[in-house]
Each structure stands twice: as C-alpha cells, then as structure tokens.
PDB file of C-alpha atoms in Angstrom:
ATOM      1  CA  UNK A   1      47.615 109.244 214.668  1.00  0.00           C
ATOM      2  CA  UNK A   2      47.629 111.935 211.627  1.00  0.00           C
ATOM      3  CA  UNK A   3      49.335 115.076 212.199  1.00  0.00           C
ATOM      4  CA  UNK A   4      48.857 117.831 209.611  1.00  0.00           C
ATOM      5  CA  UNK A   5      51.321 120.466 208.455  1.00  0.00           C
ATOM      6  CA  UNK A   6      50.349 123.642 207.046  1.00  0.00           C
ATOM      7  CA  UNK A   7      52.203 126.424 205.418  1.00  0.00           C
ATOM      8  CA  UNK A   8      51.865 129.750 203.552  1.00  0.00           C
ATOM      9  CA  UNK A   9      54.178 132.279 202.484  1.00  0.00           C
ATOM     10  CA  UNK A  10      54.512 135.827 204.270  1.00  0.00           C
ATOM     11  CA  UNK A  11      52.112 137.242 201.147  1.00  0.00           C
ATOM     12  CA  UNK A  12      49.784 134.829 201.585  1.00  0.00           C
ATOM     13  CA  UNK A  13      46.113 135.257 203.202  1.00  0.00           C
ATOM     14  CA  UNK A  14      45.722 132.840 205.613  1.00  0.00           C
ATOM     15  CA  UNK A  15      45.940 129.449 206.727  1.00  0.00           C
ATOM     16  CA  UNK A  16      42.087 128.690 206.784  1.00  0.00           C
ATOM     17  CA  UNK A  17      41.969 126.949 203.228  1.00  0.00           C
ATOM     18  CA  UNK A  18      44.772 123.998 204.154  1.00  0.00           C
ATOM     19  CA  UNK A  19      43.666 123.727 207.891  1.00  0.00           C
ATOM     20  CA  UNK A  20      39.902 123.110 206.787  1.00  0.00           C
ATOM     21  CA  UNK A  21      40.860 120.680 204.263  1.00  0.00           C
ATOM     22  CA  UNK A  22      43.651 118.979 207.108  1.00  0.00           C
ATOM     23  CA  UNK A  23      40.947 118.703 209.360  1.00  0.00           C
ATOM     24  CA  UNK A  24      37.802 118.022 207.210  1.00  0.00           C
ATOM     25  CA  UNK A  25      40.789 114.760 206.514  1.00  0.00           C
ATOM     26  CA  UNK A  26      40.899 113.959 209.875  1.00  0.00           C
ATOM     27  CA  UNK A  27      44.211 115.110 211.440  1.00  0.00           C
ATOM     28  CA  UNK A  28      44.237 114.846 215.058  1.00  0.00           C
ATOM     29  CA  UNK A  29      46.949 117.891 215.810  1.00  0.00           C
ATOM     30  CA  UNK A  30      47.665 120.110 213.468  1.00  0.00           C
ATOM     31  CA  UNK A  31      51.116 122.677 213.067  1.00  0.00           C
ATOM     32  CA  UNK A  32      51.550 125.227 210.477  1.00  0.00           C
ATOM     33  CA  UNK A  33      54.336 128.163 210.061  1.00  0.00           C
ATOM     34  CA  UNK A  34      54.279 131.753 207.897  1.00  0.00           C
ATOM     35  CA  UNK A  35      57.367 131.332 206.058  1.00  0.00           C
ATOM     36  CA  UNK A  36      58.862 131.721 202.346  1.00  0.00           C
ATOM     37  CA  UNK A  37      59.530 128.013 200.949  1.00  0.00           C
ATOM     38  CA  UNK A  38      62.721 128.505 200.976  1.00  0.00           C
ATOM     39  CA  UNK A  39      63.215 129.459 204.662  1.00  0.00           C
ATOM     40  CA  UNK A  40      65.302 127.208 206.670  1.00  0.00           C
ATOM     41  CA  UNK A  41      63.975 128.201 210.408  1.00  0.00           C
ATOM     42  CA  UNK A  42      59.936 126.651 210.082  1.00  0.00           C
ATOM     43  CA  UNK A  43      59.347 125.831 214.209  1.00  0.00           C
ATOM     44  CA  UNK A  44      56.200 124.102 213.133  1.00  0.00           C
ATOM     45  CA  UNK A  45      57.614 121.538 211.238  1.00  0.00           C
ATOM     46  CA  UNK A  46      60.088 121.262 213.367  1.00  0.00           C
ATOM     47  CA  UNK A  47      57.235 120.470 216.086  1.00  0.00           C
ATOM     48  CA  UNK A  48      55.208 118.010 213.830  1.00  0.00           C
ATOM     49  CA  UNK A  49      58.219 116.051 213.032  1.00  0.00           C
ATOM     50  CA  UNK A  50      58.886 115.705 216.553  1.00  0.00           C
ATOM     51  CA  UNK A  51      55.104 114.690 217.573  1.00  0.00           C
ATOM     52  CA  UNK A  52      55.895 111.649 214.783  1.00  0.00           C
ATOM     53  CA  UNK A  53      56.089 108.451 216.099  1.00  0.00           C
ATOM     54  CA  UNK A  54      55.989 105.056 214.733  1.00  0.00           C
ATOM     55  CA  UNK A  55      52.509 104.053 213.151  1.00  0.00           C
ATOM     56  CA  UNK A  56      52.037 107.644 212.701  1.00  0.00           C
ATOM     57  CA  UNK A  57      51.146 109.552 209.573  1.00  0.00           C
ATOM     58  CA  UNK A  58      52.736 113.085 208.149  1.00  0.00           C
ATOM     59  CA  UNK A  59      49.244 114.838 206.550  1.00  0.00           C
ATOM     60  CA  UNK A  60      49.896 118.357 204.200  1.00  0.00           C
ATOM     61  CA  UNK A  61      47.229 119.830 201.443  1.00  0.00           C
ATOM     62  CA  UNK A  62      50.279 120.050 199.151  1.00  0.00           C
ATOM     63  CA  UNK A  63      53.728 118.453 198.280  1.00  0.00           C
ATOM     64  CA  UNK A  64      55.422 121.822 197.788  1.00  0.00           C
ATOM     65  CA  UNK A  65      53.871 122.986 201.487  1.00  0.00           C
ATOM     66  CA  UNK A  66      56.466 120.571 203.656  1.00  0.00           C
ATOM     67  CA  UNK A  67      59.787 120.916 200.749  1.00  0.00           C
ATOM     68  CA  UNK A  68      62.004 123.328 200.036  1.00  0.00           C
ATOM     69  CA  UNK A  69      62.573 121.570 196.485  1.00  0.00           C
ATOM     70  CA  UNK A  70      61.927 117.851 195.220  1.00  0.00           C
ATOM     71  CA  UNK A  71      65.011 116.442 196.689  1.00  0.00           C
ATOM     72  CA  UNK A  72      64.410 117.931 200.168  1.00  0.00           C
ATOM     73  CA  UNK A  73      60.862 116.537 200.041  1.00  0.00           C
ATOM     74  CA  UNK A  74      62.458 113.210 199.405  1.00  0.00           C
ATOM     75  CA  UNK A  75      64.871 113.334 201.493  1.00  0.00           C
ATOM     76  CA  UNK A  76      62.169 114.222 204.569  1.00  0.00           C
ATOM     77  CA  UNK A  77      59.356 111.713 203.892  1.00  0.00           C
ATOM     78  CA  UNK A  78      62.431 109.087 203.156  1.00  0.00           C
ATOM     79  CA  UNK A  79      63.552 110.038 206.679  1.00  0.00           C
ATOM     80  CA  UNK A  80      60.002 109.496 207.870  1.00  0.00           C
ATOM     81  CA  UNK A  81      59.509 105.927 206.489  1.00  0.00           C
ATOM     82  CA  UNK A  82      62.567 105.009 208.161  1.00  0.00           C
ATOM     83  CA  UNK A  83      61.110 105.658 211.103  1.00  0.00           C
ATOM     84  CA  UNK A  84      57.945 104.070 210.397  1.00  0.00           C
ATOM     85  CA  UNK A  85      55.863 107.364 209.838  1.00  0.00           C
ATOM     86  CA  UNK A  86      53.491 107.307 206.901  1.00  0.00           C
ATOM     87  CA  UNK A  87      53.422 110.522 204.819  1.00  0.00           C
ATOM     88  CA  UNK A  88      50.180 112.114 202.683  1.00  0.00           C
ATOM     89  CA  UNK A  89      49.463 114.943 200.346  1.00  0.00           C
ATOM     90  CA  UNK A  90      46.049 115.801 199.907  1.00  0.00           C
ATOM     91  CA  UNK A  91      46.177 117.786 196.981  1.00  0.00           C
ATOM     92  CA  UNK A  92      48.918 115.361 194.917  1.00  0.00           C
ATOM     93  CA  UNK A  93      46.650 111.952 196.018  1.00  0.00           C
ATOM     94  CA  UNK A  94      50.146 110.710 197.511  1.00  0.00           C
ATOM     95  CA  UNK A  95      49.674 108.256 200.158  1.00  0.00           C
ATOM     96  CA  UNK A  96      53.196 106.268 201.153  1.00  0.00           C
ATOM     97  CA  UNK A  97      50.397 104.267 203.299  1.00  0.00           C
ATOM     98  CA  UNK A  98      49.416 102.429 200.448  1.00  0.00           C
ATOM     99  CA  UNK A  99      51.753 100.297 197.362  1.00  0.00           C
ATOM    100  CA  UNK A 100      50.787 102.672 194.535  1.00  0.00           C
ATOM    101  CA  UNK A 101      51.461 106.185 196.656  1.00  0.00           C
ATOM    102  CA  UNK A 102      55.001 103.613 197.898  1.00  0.00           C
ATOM    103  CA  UNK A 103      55.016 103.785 193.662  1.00  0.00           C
ATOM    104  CA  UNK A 104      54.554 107.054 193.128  1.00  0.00           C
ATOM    105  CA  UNK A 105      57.055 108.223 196.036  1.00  0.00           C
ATOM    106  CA  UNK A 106      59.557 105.912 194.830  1.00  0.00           C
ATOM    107  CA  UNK A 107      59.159 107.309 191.626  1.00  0.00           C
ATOM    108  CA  UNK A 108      59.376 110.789 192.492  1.00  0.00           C
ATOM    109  CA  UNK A 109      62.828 109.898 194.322  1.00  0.00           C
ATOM    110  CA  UNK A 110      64.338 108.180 191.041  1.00  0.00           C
ATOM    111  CA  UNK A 111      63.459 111.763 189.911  1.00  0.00           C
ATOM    112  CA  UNK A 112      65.083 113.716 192.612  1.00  0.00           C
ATOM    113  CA  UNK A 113      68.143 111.269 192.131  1.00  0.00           C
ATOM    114  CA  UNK A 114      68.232 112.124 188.776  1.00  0.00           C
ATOM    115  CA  UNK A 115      67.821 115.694 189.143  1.00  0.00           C
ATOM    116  CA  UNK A 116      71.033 115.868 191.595  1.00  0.00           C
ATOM    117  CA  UNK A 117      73.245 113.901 188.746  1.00  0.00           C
ATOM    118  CA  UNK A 118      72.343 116.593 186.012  1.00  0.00           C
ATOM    119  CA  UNK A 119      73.324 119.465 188.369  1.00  0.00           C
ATOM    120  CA  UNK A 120      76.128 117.544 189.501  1.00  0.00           C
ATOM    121  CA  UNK A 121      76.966 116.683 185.849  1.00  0.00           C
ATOM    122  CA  UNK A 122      76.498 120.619 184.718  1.00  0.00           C
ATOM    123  CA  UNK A 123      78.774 121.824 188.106  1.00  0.00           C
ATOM    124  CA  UNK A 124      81.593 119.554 186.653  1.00  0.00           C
ATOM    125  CA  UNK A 125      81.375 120.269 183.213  1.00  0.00           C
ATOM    126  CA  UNK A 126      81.675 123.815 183.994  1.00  0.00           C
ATOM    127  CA  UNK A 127      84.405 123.657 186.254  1.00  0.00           C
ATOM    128  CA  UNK A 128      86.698 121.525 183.135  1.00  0.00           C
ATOM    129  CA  UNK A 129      84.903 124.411 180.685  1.00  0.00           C
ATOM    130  CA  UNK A 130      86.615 127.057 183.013  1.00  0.00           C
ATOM    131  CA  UNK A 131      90.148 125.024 183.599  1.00  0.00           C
ATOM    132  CA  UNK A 132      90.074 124.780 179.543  1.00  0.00           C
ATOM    133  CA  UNK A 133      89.923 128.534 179.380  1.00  0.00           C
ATOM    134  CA  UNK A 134      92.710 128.918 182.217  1.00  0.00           C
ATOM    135  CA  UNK A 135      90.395 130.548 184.342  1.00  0.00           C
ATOM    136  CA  UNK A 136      91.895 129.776 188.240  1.00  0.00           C
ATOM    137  CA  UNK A 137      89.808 127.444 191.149  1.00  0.00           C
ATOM    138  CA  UNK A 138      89.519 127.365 194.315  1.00  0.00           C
ATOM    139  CA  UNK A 139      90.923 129.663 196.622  1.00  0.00           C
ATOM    140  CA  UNK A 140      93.916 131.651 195.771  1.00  0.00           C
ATOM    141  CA  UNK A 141      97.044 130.520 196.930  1.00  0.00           C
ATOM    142  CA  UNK A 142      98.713 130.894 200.079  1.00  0.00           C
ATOM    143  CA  UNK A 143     102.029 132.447 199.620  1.00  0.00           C
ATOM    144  CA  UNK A 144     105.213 129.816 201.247  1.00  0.00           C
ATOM    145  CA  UNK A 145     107.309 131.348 203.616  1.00  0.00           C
ATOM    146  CA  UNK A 146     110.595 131.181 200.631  1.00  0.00           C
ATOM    147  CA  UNK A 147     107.956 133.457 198.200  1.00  0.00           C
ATOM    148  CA  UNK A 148     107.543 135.821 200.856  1.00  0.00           C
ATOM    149  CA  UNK A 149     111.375 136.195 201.635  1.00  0.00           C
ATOM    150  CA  UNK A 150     111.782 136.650 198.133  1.00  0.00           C
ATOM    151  CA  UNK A 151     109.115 139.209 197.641  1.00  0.00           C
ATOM    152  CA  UNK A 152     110.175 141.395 200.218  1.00  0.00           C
ATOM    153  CA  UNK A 153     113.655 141.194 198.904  1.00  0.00           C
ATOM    154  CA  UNK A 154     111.936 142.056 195.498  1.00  0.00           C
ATOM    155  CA  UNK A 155     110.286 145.429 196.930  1.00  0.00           C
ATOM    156  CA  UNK A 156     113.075 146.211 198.908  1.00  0.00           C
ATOM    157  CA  UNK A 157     115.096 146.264 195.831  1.00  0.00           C
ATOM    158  CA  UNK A 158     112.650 148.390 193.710  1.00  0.00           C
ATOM    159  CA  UNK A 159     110.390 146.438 192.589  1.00  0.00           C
ATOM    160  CA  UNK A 160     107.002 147.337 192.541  1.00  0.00           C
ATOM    161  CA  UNK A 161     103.735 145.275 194.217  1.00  0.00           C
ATOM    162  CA  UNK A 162     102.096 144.515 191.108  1.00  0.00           C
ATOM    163  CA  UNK A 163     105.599 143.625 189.527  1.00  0.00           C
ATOM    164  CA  UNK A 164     106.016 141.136 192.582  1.00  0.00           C
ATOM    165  CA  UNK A 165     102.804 139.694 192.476  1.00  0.00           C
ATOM    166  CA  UNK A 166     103.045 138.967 188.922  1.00  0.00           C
ATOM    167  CA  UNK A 167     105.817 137.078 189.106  1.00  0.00           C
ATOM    168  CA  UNK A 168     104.747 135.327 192.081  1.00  0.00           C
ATOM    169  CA  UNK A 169     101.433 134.441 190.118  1.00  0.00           C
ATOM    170  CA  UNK A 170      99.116 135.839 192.987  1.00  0.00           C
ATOM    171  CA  UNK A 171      96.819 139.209 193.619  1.00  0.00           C
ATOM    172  CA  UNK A 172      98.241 141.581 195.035  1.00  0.00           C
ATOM    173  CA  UNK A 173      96.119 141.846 197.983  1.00  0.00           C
ATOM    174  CA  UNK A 174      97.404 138.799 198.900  1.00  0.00           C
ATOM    175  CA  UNK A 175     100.751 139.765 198.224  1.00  0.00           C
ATOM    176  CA  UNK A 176      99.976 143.072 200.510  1.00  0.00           C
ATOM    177  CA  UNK A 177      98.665 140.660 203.123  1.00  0.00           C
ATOM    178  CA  UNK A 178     101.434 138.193 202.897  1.00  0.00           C
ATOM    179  CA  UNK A 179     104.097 141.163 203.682  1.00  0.00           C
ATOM    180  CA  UNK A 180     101.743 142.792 206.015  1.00  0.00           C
ATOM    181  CA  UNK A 181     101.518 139.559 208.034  1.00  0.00           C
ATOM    182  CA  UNK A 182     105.605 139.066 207.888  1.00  0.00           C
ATOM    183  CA  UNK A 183     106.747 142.528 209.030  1.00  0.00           C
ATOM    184  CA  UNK A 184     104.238 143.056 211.526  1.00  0.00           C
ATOM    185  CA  UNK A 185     106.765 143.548 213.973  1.00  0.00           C
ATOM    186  CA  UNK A 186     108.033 146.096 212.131  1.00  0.00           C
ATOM    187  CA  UNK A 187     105.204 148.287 211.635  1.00  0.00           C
ATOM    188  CA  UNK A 188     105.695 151.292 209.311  1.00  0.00           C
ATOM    189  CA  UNK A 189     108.757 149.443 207.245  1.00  0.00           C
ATOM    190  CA  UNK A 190     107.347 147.721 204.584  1.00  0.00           C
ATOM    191  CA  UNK A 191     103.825 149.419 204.924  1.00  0.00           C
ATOM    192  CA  UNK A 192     105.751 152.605 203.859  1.00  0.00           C
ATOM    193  CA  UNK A 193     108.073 151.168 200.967  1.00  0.00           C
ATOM    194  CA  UNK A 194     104.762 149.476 199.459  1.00  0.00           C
ATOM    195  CA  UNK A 195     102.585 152.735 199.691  1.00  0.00           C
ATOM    196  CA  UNK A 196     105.921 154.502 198.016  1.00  0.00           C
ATOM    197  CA  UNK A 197     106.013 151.877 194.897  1.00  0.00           C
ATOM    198  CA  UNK A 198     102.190 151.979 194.636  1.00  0.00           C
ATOM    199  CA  UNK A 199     102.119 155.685 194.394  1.00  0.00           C
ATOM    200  CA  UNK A 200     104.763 155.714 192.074  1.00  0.00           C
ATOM    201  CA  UNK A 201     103.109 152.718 189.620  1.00  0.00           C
ATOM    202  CA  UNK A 202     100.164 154.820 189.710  1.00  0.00           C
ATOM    203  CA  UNK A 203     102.240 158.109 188.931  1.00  0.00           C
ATOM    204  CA  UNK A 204     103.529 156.676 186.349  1.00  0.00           C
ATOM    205  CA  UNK A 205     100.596 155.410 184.231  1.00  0.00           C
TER     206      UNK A 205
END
C-alpha cells in the first residue's frame, strides 16, 4: 500500500496542489498537517507513520515536506527501511524502491553524515577558541560547603559580596544564593549584613 504525506506551512494556500499530485500517483490514504517545518507536534505524520507496515511505501510531493532538515529526513526514511517501508518523493524522483533511488538515498545520508561532523567539528573548535581566550564553560560552579563557611566568615568580618565572590572566583548571585541557602534558618541575619555591604559598595563608587 502507498500512503501519502502532505504538508504546508501556516502561510501557505492550501493543500490541493500536493494532494492532487499524491493521488493522481496513486496513494491509497493520504495524511497531511498545517505546520511550520520546523514544528515538532505534526499529528499527521505521526498517523502515516503509524498506518506503515512492512511492504508498504511512504509517498510526499517533496523531500523538504516530511524533514525538518537533511539529517532528520535521513534519519526518518532510514527508520522506515528498517522496517521494511519503502519511501518516495515525487518532486526529487527519489524512490528507495528501486537500486538507483537506494543510490541516491544513500548518498544523501553520506551527506547528512557529513554535515553533522562539520557542525560537530565547528562546536569544538569554538569551545577550545573560547578556553584559549579564558572565557569560562559550562555551568558555574557550585560553591563547597568549606567556601561557604569561609565566605560568610568573610562578610561577617567586613568584607563586601563582590570582594567575596572575587576571591572565591564565582558571581555573586551565586555567592548571594550560596549564603541565602546556608542561613536560611536564620532569616534576616545575613540577608541584612549583605544588603548593608552592597549599599555601602555602591555608596562608595
């Protein structure tokens, strides 16, 4: 059996043009969705895909109607020949029914492979670009229970936040929330002492 899939963005006219050419190809049942390409939530895909059965073949008027980008559609009609379901795209004369639309797919996958190494290969090269410039990754650190002692030591003797926070080599919101978190059973304390040095810092510049 062929079971067509239709799409068109939310600024789109109609369906009309891929559903004549889908049937005039001889789909059997045919499922569409009104949805941006990049939209995850498309119930009538979701539908055709789970009409597929072995034997079966996956019909659209265009590559770019069923994928959200290259490696998506690859990794969708790979899923399909897995399962035995046959994929076409009217429009692209792709036909994984046949040895050269198996070549062309296969092609089109070396692509998609080769398209994830660059951006994998660009991701990495700017993450050692930004270590070389000393810029900091990942999340910012969580401050050990010995830092915190030691900061609130630090305030209580004068210090000020952004003093503290320097030293500790973290923001200081998370110094605020680290201190917060530690004298919450003493509501008012260290809330009050920090409020006093902030006001001051500020006062002072």
């Amino acid at each position: 059996m062929e079971i067509g899939y239709a799409r068109v963005s939310t600024g789109d006219q109609n369906l009309d043009l891929q559903e004549q050419a889908l049937r005039g190809a001889g789909v059997e049942k045919l499922y569409s969705d009104r949805a941006s390409g990049g939209a995850v939530s498309r119930p009538g895909l979701d539908q055709a895909l789970s009409a597929l059965k072995p034997g079966d073949v996956l019909v659209v008027w265009r590559l770019d109607r069923l994928g959200r980008s290259l490696p998506h559609l690859i990794d969708v009609v790979s899923a399909l020949g897995a399962k035995g379901i046959g994929f076409r795209s009217l429009a692209d004369g792709i036909d994984t029914t046949t040895a050269q639309g198996k070549l062309v797919f296969h092609l089109m996958g070396a692509l998609a492979e080769f398209e994830r190494a660059l951006i994998s290969e660009r991701t990495q090269a700017g993450l050692r670009a930004a270590k070389a410039r000393g810029a900091r990754l990942g999340r910012r650190p969580v401050l050990a229970p010995a830092q915190i002692a030691h900061a609130q030591k630090l305030v209580a003797d004068g210090e000020s936040p952004t003093a503290v926070a320097r030293t500790l080599q973290v923001g200081r919101a998370t110094l605020y929330r680290a201190l917060r978190a530690a004298e919450q059973n003493r509501p008012g304390d260290l809330a009050s002492r920090l409020s006093r040095r902030n006001s001051k810092v500020r006062s002072d510049q």
